[in-house]
Every structure is written in C-alpha cells, then in structure tokens.
C-alpha cells in the first residue's frame, strides 16, 4: 500500500477524512506521518488518536515559507517515515525547492475553489464576493507558485441564495473530503500521466 505524509497547519478535517478512508478500505494508501508547522494545531491530536505519528516541526521563522533548513528537516522526516507521497491539507506555507526536489510530482494540495479562480487565502470568501454561481474544490499538484500546479480533480459546488462564507465553506469542505480520497486513489494507482499541464487518467483515455 502506498504511503502518504500529510502536512497541515490547523483543524485537520481533510487529514481525518484520509485516515477514515484508509480504515474503511476506500483509500488505497495510508498516512504514515503528519507534520505541522504549528505546535497547537488540532490536526496533531486528531492523527495521534488514530495511532499515526504526528509531530510539530519548526518552520524556522514566521512568514509564508519555511527556511531552507526547516524544509530539509521536513524532507528528512518524510523520508524517514517512508512517505512516497505528500498531501498538503490546510498547510499554510509555500513549499519550496527542497521539498519539491525531494518529491517531484508527488506533492498534492487541496484548495477550496475551482482553480485557477480564487487562489490563495479565503478562497470561499473571494468566490462569494465575486458573485460566482458555481464554487468548488480542486486537488492539484504543487509547484513553486501558490495553487498553480496541474489540476488532478475538481468538484463543483453550487452557490445557494443566502449562502454565507460559513455555509458555503461547509458544503465545499464536505466535497473536499470525498475529492481528496478519489484524487489520491487515482494518483496512487499510477494509472495517469501528465501531458503538459493536463493530468490524463489512463482508463479514461482507453475508454476502459
Ligand atoms: C481546507 O478548506 C483546504 O481546502 C484548505 O484549508 C482547509 C483545511 O481544512 N487548503 P482542514 O484543516 O483540512 O479541516
């Protein structure tokens, strides 16, 4: 079974969804390590309760990026745990060269919008304020930009009359939990390839 390291900074509902999906036999991979840049992130306790090694790893400084030294420590911990894939789940830092170089095309992120619309922070608020009628979520490969890597899978979520940031975020979050499992199952199966920016599922192309 493929192994996944999760990087997360907060609540950890996506991480928990992955742990539950493995237990239920719906995710064909398992989380072997959870790392957080915040010592008080609830995700750490959630993972430990499921028996998963979960650690705070100092980001080196406040700000959008980890220091190169800190990032090297993240790489070392992930390698030591035997992680083949890295799943960002509410990780509030921009990943740089050390991690990208150590896990080429093996780092994915989940973002609460239909990218390329509304990258960055508060995507649900951005979508609501823009007035879109269809919001959603995206699993994408991580590259050096912010939410700019090739798209693996997306789910659309209609905006309802009277939606608030909270109500829309909750409906998107429900879909995130499903989408992350489906996207990881595709990637872990190896039945895909990258054509430029397009992630092409091999089954889909073969009509199988
Ligand atoms: C999710 O909305 C995810 O898309 C975004 O950050 C949030 C993390 O939520 N990147 P959780 O910590 O997984 O509950």
PDB file of C-alpha atoms and ligand atoms in Angstrom:
ATOM      1  CA  UNK A   1       0.000   0.000   0.000  1.00  0.00           C
ATOM      2  CA  UNK A   2       1.345   3.443  -0.921  1.00  0.00           C
ATOM      3  CA  UNK A   3       2.391   5.719   1.886  1.00  0.00           C
ATOM      4  CA  UNK A   4       1.432   9.349   2.406  1.00  0.00           C
ATOM      5  CA  UNK A   5       2.861  12.094   4.588  1.00  0.00           C
ATOM      6  CA  UNK A   6       0.411  14.870   5.448  1.00  0.00           C
ATOM      7  CA  UNK A   7       1.442  18.481   6.079  1.00  0.00           C
ATOM      8  CA  UNK A   8      -1.210  20.525   7.871  1.00  0.00           C
ATOM      9  CA  UNK A   9      -1.455  23.671   9.975  1.00  0.00           C
ATOM     10  CA  UNK A  10      -4.893  23.598  11.564  1.00  0.00           C
ATOM     11  CA  UNK A  11      -8.164  21.811  12.119  1.00  0.00           C
ATOM     12  CA  UNK A  12      -7.266  18.674  10.180  1.00  0.00           C
ATOM     13  CA  UNK A  13     -10.628  17.597   8.802  1.00  0.00           C
ATOM     14  CA  UNK A  14      -9.087  16.611   5.465  1.00  0.00           C
ATOM     15  CA  UNK A  15      -6.372  14.649   7.216  1.00  0.00           C
ATOM     16  CA  UNK A  16      -9.009  12.919   9.314  1.00  0.00           C
ATOM     17  CA  UNK A  17     -11.015  12.112   6.188  1.00  0.00           C
ATOM     18  CA  UNK A  18      -7.951  10.389   4.706  1.00  0.00           C
ATOM     19  CA  UNK A  19      -7.384   8.398   7.900  1.00  0.00           C
ATOM     20  CA  UNK A  20     -11.013   7.302   7.968  1.00  0.00           C
ATOM     21  CA  UNK A  21     -10.969   6.391   4.283  1.00  0.00           C
ATOM     22  CA  UNK A  22      -7.968   4.120   4.820  1.00  0.00           C
ATOM     23  CA  UNK A  23      -9.727   2.409   7.731  1.00  0.00           C
ATOM     24  CA  UNK A  24     -12.845   1.935   5.618  1.00  0.00           C
ATOM     25  CA  UNK A  25     -10.796   0.495   2.751  1.00  0.00           C
ATOM     26  CA  UNK A  26     -11.761   3.385   0.458  1.00  0.00           C
ATOM     27  CA  UNK A  27      -8.277   4.915   0.203  1.00  0.00           C
ATOM     28  CA  UNK A  28      -5.652   2.646  -1.272  1.00  0.00           C
ATOM     29  CA  UNK A  29      -2.869   4.227   0.701  1.00  0.00           C
ATOM     30  CA  UNK A  30      -2.157   5.100   4.301  1.00  0.00           C
ATOM     31  CA  UNK A  31      -0.933   8.150   6.159  1.00  0.00           C
ATOM     32  CA  UNK A  32       2.375   7.321   7.848  1.00  0.00           C
ATOM     33  CA  UNK A  33       3.248  10.742   9.259  1.00  0.00           C
ATOM     34  CA  UNK A  34       1.603  14.089   9.950  1.00  0.00           C
ATOM     35  CA  UNK A  35       3.771  17.186  10.237  1.00  0.00           C
ATOM     36  CA  UNK A  36       2.585  20.600  11.338  1.00  0.00           C
ATOM     37  CA  UNK A  37       4.308  23.970  11.404  1.00  0.00           C
ATOM     38  CA  UNK A  38       2.102  24.911  14.380  1.00  0.00           C
ATOM     39  CA  UNK A  39       2.589  23.220  17.744  1.00  0.00           C
ATOM     40  CA  UNK A  40      -1.060  23.718  18.742  1.00  0.00           C
ATOM     41  CA  UNK A  41      -2.654  22.522  15.502  1.00  0.00           C
ATOM     42  CA  UNK A  42      -5.652  20.269  16.310  1.00  0.00           C
ATOM     43  CA  UNK A  43      -4.623  18.023  13.405  1.00  0.00           C
ATOM     44  CA  UNK A  44      -1.763  16.650  15.538  1.00  0.00           C
ATOM     45  CA  UNK A  45      -4.059  15.337  18.246  1.00  0.00           C
ATOM     46  CA  UNK A  46      -6.537  14.007  15.702  1.00  0.00           C
ATOM     47  CA  UNK A  47      -3.829  11.978  13.975  1.00  0.00           C
ATOM     48  CA  UNK A  48      -2.322  10.682  17.217  1.00  0.00           C
ATOM     49  CA  UNK A  49      -5.723   9.445  18.332  1.00  0.00           C
ATOM     50  CA  UNK A  50      -5.756   7.314  15.195  1.00  0.00           C
ATOM     51  CA  UNK A  51      -2.333   5.956  16.070  1.00  0.00           C
ATOM     52  CA  UNK A  52      -0.453   7.987  13.456  1.00  0.00           C
ATOM     53  CA  UNK A  53       2.891   9.580  14.253  1.00  0.00           C
ATOM     54  CA  UNK A  54       2.214  13.338  14.310  1.00  0.00           C
ATOM     55  CA  UNK A  55       4.797  15.999  15.046  1.00  0.00           C
ATOM     56  CA  UNK A  56       5.274  19.706  15.176  1.00  0.00           C
ATOM     57  CA  UNK A  57       8.283  20.664  13.080  1.00  0.00           C
ATOM     58  CA  UNK A  58       9.578  24.188  13.475  1.00  0.00           C
ATOM     59  CA  UNK A  59       9.123  26.217  10.256  1.00  0.00           C
ATOM     60  CA  UNK A  60      12.218  28.265  11.140  1.00  0.00           C
ATOM     61  CA  UNK A  61      10.524  31.655  11.009  1.00  0.00           C
ATOM     62  CA  UNK A  62       7.152  33.275  10.710  1.00  0.00           C
ATOM     63  CA  UNK A  63       6.086  34.003   7.152  1.00  0.00           C
ATOM     64  CA  UNK A  64       4.883  32.322   4.032  1.00  0.00           C
ATOM     65  CA  UNK A  65       7.833  29.980   3.572  1.00  0.00           C
ATOM     66  CA  UNK A  66       9.813  27.519   5.605  1.00  0.00           C
ATOM     67  CA  UNK A  67      13.513  28.293   5.932  1.00  0.00           C
ATOM     68  CA  UNK A  68      15.691  26.017   3.737  1.00  0.00           C
ATOM     69  CA  UNK A  69      16.979  24.324   6.903  1.00  0.00           C
ATOM     70  CA  UNK A  70      13.460  23.729   8.181  1.00  0.00           C
ATOM     71  CA  UNK A  71      12.366  22.429   4.814  1.00  0.00           C
ATOM     72  CA  UNK A  72      15.300  19.997   4.817  1.00  0.00           C
ATOM     73  CA  UNK A  73      14.090  18.742   8.200  1.00  0.00           C
ATOM     74  CA  UNK A  74      10.607  18.180   6.727  1.00  0.00           C
ATOM     75  CA  UNK A  75      12.151  16.197   3.859  1.00  0.00           C
ATOM     76  CA  UNK A  76      14.227  14.117   6.289  1.00  0.00           C
ATOM     77  CA  UNK A  77      11.212  13.305   8.493  1.00  0.00           C
ATOM     78  CA  UNK A  78       9.063  12.332   5.498  1.00  0.00           C
ATOM     79  CA  UNK A  79      11.814  10.125   4.078  1.00  0.00           C
ATOM     80  CA  UNK A  80      12.477   8.514   7.426  1.00  0.00           C
ATOM     81  CA  UNK A  81       8.792   7.672   7.744  1.00  0.00           C
ATOM     82  CA  UNK A  82       8.875   6.148   4.267  1.00  0.00           C
ATOM     83  CA  UNK A  83       6.366   8.566   2.743  1.00  0.00           C
ATOM     84  CA  UNK A  84       6.094   8.161  -1.027  1.00  0.00           C
ATOM     85  CA  UNK A  85       3.513  10.919  -1.458  1.00  0.00           C
ATOM     86  CA  UNK A  86       2.986  14.215   0.335  1.00  0.00           C
ATOM     87  CA  UNK A  87      -0.531  15.580   0.789  1.00  0.00           C
ATOM     88  CA  UNK A  88      -0.955  19.184   1.905  1.00  0.00           C
ATOM     89  CA  UNK A  89      -4.154  19.616   3.874  1.00  0.00           C
ATOM     90  CA  UNK A  90      -4.546  23.164   5.083  1.00  0.00           C
ATOM     91  CA  UNK A  91      -0.779  23.702   5.227  1.00  0.00           C
ATOM     92  CA  UNK A  92      -0.345  27.463   5.437  1.00  0.00           C
ATOM     93  CA  UNK A  93       3.180  27.662   3.990  1.00  0.00           C
ATOM     94  CA  UNK A  94       4.514  27.854   0.466  1.00  0.00           C
ATOM     95  CA  UNK A  95       6.527  24.763  -0.370  1.00  0.00           C
ATOM     96  CA  UNK A  96       9.958  25.468  -1.854  1.00  0.00           C
ATOM     97  CA  UNK A  97      12.753  23.731  -3.718  1.00  0.00           C
ATOM     98  CA  UNK A  98      13.939  21.250  -1.074  1.00  0.00           C
ATOM     99  CA  UNK A  99      10.524  19.563  -0.796  1.00  0.00           C
ATOM    100  CA  UNK A 100       9.649  19.886  -4.482  1.00  0.00           C
ATOM    101  CA  UNK A 101      13.015  18.405  -5.445  1.00  0.00           C
ATOM    102  CA  UNK A 102      12.705  15.524  -2.977  1.00  0.00           C
ATOM    103  CA  UNK A 103       9.177  14.565  -4.100  1.00  0.00           C
ATOM    104  CA  UNK A 104       8.874  15.503  -7.781  1.00  0.00           C
ATOM    105  CA  UNK A 105       5.244  15.221  -8.943  1.00  0.00           C
ATOM    106  CA  UNK A 106       4.473  13.610  -5.633  1.00  0.00           C
ATOM    107  CA  UNK A 107       3.163  16.591  -3.674  1.00  0.00           C
ATOM    108  CA  UNK A 108      -0.512  17.475  -3.914  1.00  0.00           C
ATOM    109  CA  UNK A 109      -2.718  20.070  -2.302  1.00  0.00           C
ATOM    110  CA  UNK A 110      -6.427  20.592  -1.804  1.00  0.00           C
ATOM    111  CA  UNK A 111      -7.822  24.057  -2.358  1.00  0.00           C
ATOM    112  CA  UNK A 112     -11.396  25.261  -1.725  1.00  0.00           C
ATOM    113  CA  UNK A 113     -12.088  26.814  -5.122  1.00  0.00           C
ATOM    114  CA  UNK A 114     -12.315  25.833  -8.762  1.00  0.00           C
ATOM    115  CA  UNK A 115      -8.776  26.810  -9.725  1.00  0.00           C
ATOM    116  CA  UNK A 116      -7.463  28.849 -11.441  1.00  0.00           C
ATOM    117  CA  UNK A 117     -10.170  31.044  -9.894  1.00  0.00           C
ATOM    118  CA  UNK A 118      -9.520  32.344  -6.392  1.00  0.00           C
ATOM    119  CA  UNK A 119      -6.082  31.024  -5.409  1.00  0.00           C
ATOM    120  CA  UNK A 120      -4.564  31.908  -2.036  1.00  0.00           C
ATOM    121  CA  UNK A 121      -6.296  32.738   1.214  1.00  0.00           C
ATOM    122  CA  UNK A 122     -10.043  32.864   1.875  1.00  0.00           C
ATOM    123  CA  UNK A 123     -10.981  31.326  -1.450  1.00  0.00           C
ATOM    124  CA  UNK A 124     -14.608  30.788  -0.432  1.00  0.00           C
ATOM    125  CA  UNK A 125     -14.976  34.448   0.561  1.00  0.00           C
ATOM    126  CA  UNK A 126     -13.363  35.529  -2.707  1.00  0.00           C
ATOM    127  CA  UNK A 127     -15.825  33.356  -4.663  1.00  0.00           C
ATOM    128  CA  UNK A 128     -18.861  34.657  -2.788  1.00  0.00           C
ATOM    129  CA  UNK A 129     -17.793  38.293  -3.103  1.00  0.00           C
ATOM    130  CA  UNK A 130     -17.114  37.867  -6.813  1.00  0.00           C
ATOM    131  CA  UNK A 131     -20.633  36.575  -7.242  1.00  0.00           C
ATOM    132  CA  UNK A 132     -19.910  33.213  -8.859  1.00  0.00           C
ATOM    133  CA  UNK A 133     -22.826  30.784  -9.057  1.00  0.00           C
ATOM    134  CA  UNK A 134     -20.622  27.711  -9.036  1.00  0.00           C
ATOM    135  CA  UNK A 135     -17.850  27.293  -6.473  1.00  0.00           C
ATOM    136  CA  UNK A 136     -15.974  24.091  -5.645  1.00  0.00           C
ATOM    137  CA  UNK A 137     -12.692  22.490  -4.754  1.00  0.00           C
ATOM    138  CA  UNK A 138      -9.555  21.329  -6.533  1.00  0.00           C
ATOM    139  CA  UNK A 139      -6.829  18.789  -5.896  1.00  0.00           C
ATOM    140  CA  UNK A 140      -3.697  19.846  -7.743  1.00  0.00           C
ATOM    141  CA  UNK A 141      -0.011  19.107  -7.925  1.00  0.00           C
ATOM    142  CA  UNK A 142       2.126  21.536  -6.010  1.00  0.00           C
ATOM    143  CA  UNK A 143       4.661  23.598  -7.911  1.00  0.00           C
ATOM    144  CA  UNK A 144       6.558  26.736  -6.973  1.00  0.00           C
ATOM    145  CA  UNK A 145       3.535  29.021  -7.239  1.00  0.00           C
ATOM    146  CA  UNK A 146       0.556  29.457  -4.959  1.00  0.00           C
ATOM    147  CA  UNK A 147      -2.168  26.996  -6.037  1.00  0.00           C
ATOM    148  CA  UNK A 148      -0.841  26.964  -9.629  1.00  0.00           C
ATOM    149  CA  UNK A 149       0.166  23.322 -10.245  1.00  0.00           C
ATOM    150  CA  UNK A 150      -1.540  20.928 -12.684  1.00  0.00           C
ATOM    151  CA  UNK A 151      -5.108  20.041 -11.736  1.00  0.00           C
ATOM    152  CA  UNK A 152      -5.742  16.434 -10.721  1.00  0.00           C
ATOM    153  CA  UNK A 153      -9.509  16.577  -9.991  1.00  0.00           C
ATOM    154  CA  UNK A 154     -12.218  19.107  -9.221  1.00  0.00           C
ATOM    155  CA  UNK A 155     -15.725  19.092  -7.790  1.00  0.00           C
ATOM    156  CA  UNK A 156     -18.255  21.848  -8.435  1.00  0.00           C
ATOM    157  CA  UNK A 157     -20.430  23.122  -5.577  1.00  0.00           C
ATOM    158  CA  UNK A 158     -23.373  25.387  -6.474  1.00  0.00           C
ATOM    159  CA  UNK A 159     -23.666  28.638  -4.554  1.00  0.00           C
ATOM    160  CA  UNK A 160     -27.111  28.955  -2.977  1.00  0.00           C
ATOM    161  CA  UNK A 161     -29.129  32.079  -2.460  1.00  0.00           C
ATOM    162  CA  UNK A 162     -28.395  33.375   1.030  1.00  0.00           C
ATOM    163  CA  UNK A 163     -25.084  31.493   1.337  1.00  0.00           C
ATOM    164  CA  UNK A 164     -22.607  32.927   3.813  1.00  0.00           C
ATOM    165  CA  UNK A 165     -18.875  32.262   3.795  1.00  0.00           C
ATOM    166  CA  UNK A 166     -19.513  29.726   6.567  1.00  0.00           C
ATOM    167  CA  UNK A 167     -22.343  27.848   4.881  1.00  0.00           C
ATOM    168  CA  UNK A 168     -20.568  27.718   1.522  1.00  0.00           C
ATOM    169  CA  UNK A 169     -17.274  26.677   3.146  1.00  0.00           C
ATOM    170  CA  UNK A 170     -19.004  23.796   4.943  1.00  0.00           C
ATOM    171  CA  UNK A 171     -20.604  22.457   1.765  1.00  0.00           C
ATOM    172  CA  UNK A 172     -17.282  22.737  -0.072  1.00  0.00           C
ATOM    173  CA  UNK A 173     -15.496  21.016   2.817  1.00  0.00           C
ATOM    174  CA  UNK A 174     -17.828  18.006   2.573  1.00  0.00           C
ATOM    175  CA  UNK A 175     -16.856  17.683  -1.066  1.00  0.00           C
ATOM    176  CA  UNK A 176     -13.163  18.189  -0.282  1.00  0.00           C
ATOM    177  CA  UNK A 177     -13.176  15.109   1.917  1.00  0.00           C
ATOM    178  CA  UNK A 178     -14.528  12.953  -0.918  1.00  0.00           C
ATOM    179  CA  UNK A 179     -12.436  14.563  -3.621  1.00  0.00           C
ATOM    180  CA  UNK A 180      -9.118  14.113  -1.816  1.00  0.00           C
ATOM    181  CA  UNK A 181      -9.730  10.384  -1.491  1.00  0.00           C
ATOM    182  CA  UNK A 182     -10.720   9.993  -5.141  1.00  0.00           C
ATOM    183  CA  UNK A 183      -7.801  12.080  -6.415  1.00  0.00           C
ATOM    184  CA  UNK A 184      -5.270  10.217  -4.269  1.00  0.00           C
ATOM    185  CA  UNK A 185      -6.681   6.869  -5.366  1.00  0.00           C
ATOM    186  CA  UNK A 186      -6.105   7.864  -8.982  1.00  0.00           C
ATOM    187  CA  UNK A 187      -2.568   9.090  -8.327  1.00  0.00           C
ATOM    188  CA  UNK A 188      -1.604   6.136  -6.148  1.00  0.00           C
ATOM    189  CA  UNK A 189      -2.909   3.716  -8.777  1.00  0.00           C
ATOM    190  CA  UNK A 190      -0.332   5.049 -11.221  1.00  0.00           C
ATOM    191  CA  UNK A 191      -2.980   4.989 -13.967  1.00  0.00           C
ATOM    192  CA  UNK A 192      -2.402   8.547 -15.104  1.00  0.00           C
ATOM    193  CA  UNK A 193       0.169  10.637 -16.872  1.00  0.00           C
ATOM    194  CA  UNK A 194       0.983  14.286 -17.228  1.00  0.00           C
ATOM    195  CA  UNK A 195       0.631  15.847 -20.683  1.00  0.00           C
ATOM    196  CA  UNK A 196       1.837  19.391 -20.251  1.00  0.00           C
ATOM    197  CA  UNK A 197      -0.476  20.688 -17.545  1.00  0.00           C
ATOM    198  CA  UNK A 198      -3.105  18.022 -18.117  1.00  0.00           C
ATOM    199  CA  UNK A 199      -3.428  15.052 -15.807  1.00  0.00           C
ATOM    200  CA  UNK A 200      -4.810  12.315 -18.035  1.00  0.00           C
ATOM    201  CA  UNK A 201      -6.349   9.264 -16.419  1.00  0.00           C
ATOM    202  CA  UNK A 202      -5.296   6.266 -18.471  1.00  0.00           C
ATOM    203  CA  UNK A 203      -8.642   4.451 -18.071  1.00  0.00           C
ATOM    204  CA  UNK A 204     -10.496   7.477 -19.326  1.00  0.00           C
ATOM    205  CA  UNK A 205      -8.344   7.707 -22.455  1.00  0.00           C
ATOM    206  CA  UNK A 206      -8.630   3.981 -23.210  1.00  0.00           C
ATOM    207  CA  UNK A 207     -12.363   4.066 -22.678  1.00  0.00           C
ATOM    208  CA  UNK A 208     -11.852   1.099 -20.352  1.00  0.00           C
TER     209      UNK A 208
HETATM  210  C1  LIG B   1      -9.496  23.308   3.569  1.00  0.00           C
HETATM  211  O1  LIG B   1     -10.579  24.109   3.169  1.00  0.00           O
HETATM  212  C2  LIG B   1      -8.492  23.167   2.473  1.00  0.00           C
HETATM  213  O2  LIG B   1      -9.065  23.158   1.195  1.00  0.00           O
HETATM  214  C3  LIG B   1      -7.666  24.422   2.634  1.00  0.00           C
HETATM  215  O3  LIG B   1      -7.555  24.592   4.021  1.00  0.00           O
HETATM  216  C4  LIG B   1      -8.669  23.979   4.673  1.00  0.00           C
HETATM  217  C5  LIG B   1      -8.125  22.996   5.643  1.00  0.00           C
HETATM  218  O4  LIG B   1      -9.133  22.424   6.427  1.00  0.00           O
HETATM  219  N1  LIG B   1      -6.401  24.293   1.949  1.00  0.00           N
HETATM  220  P1  LIG B   1      -8.794  21.179   7.369  1.00  0.00           P
HETATM  221  O5  LIG B   1      -7.638  21.586   8.268  1.00  0.00           O
HETATM  222  O6  LIG B   1      -8.424  20.027   6.481  1.00  0.00           O
HETATM  223  O7  LIG B   1     -10.046  20.938   8.139  1.00  0.00           O
END
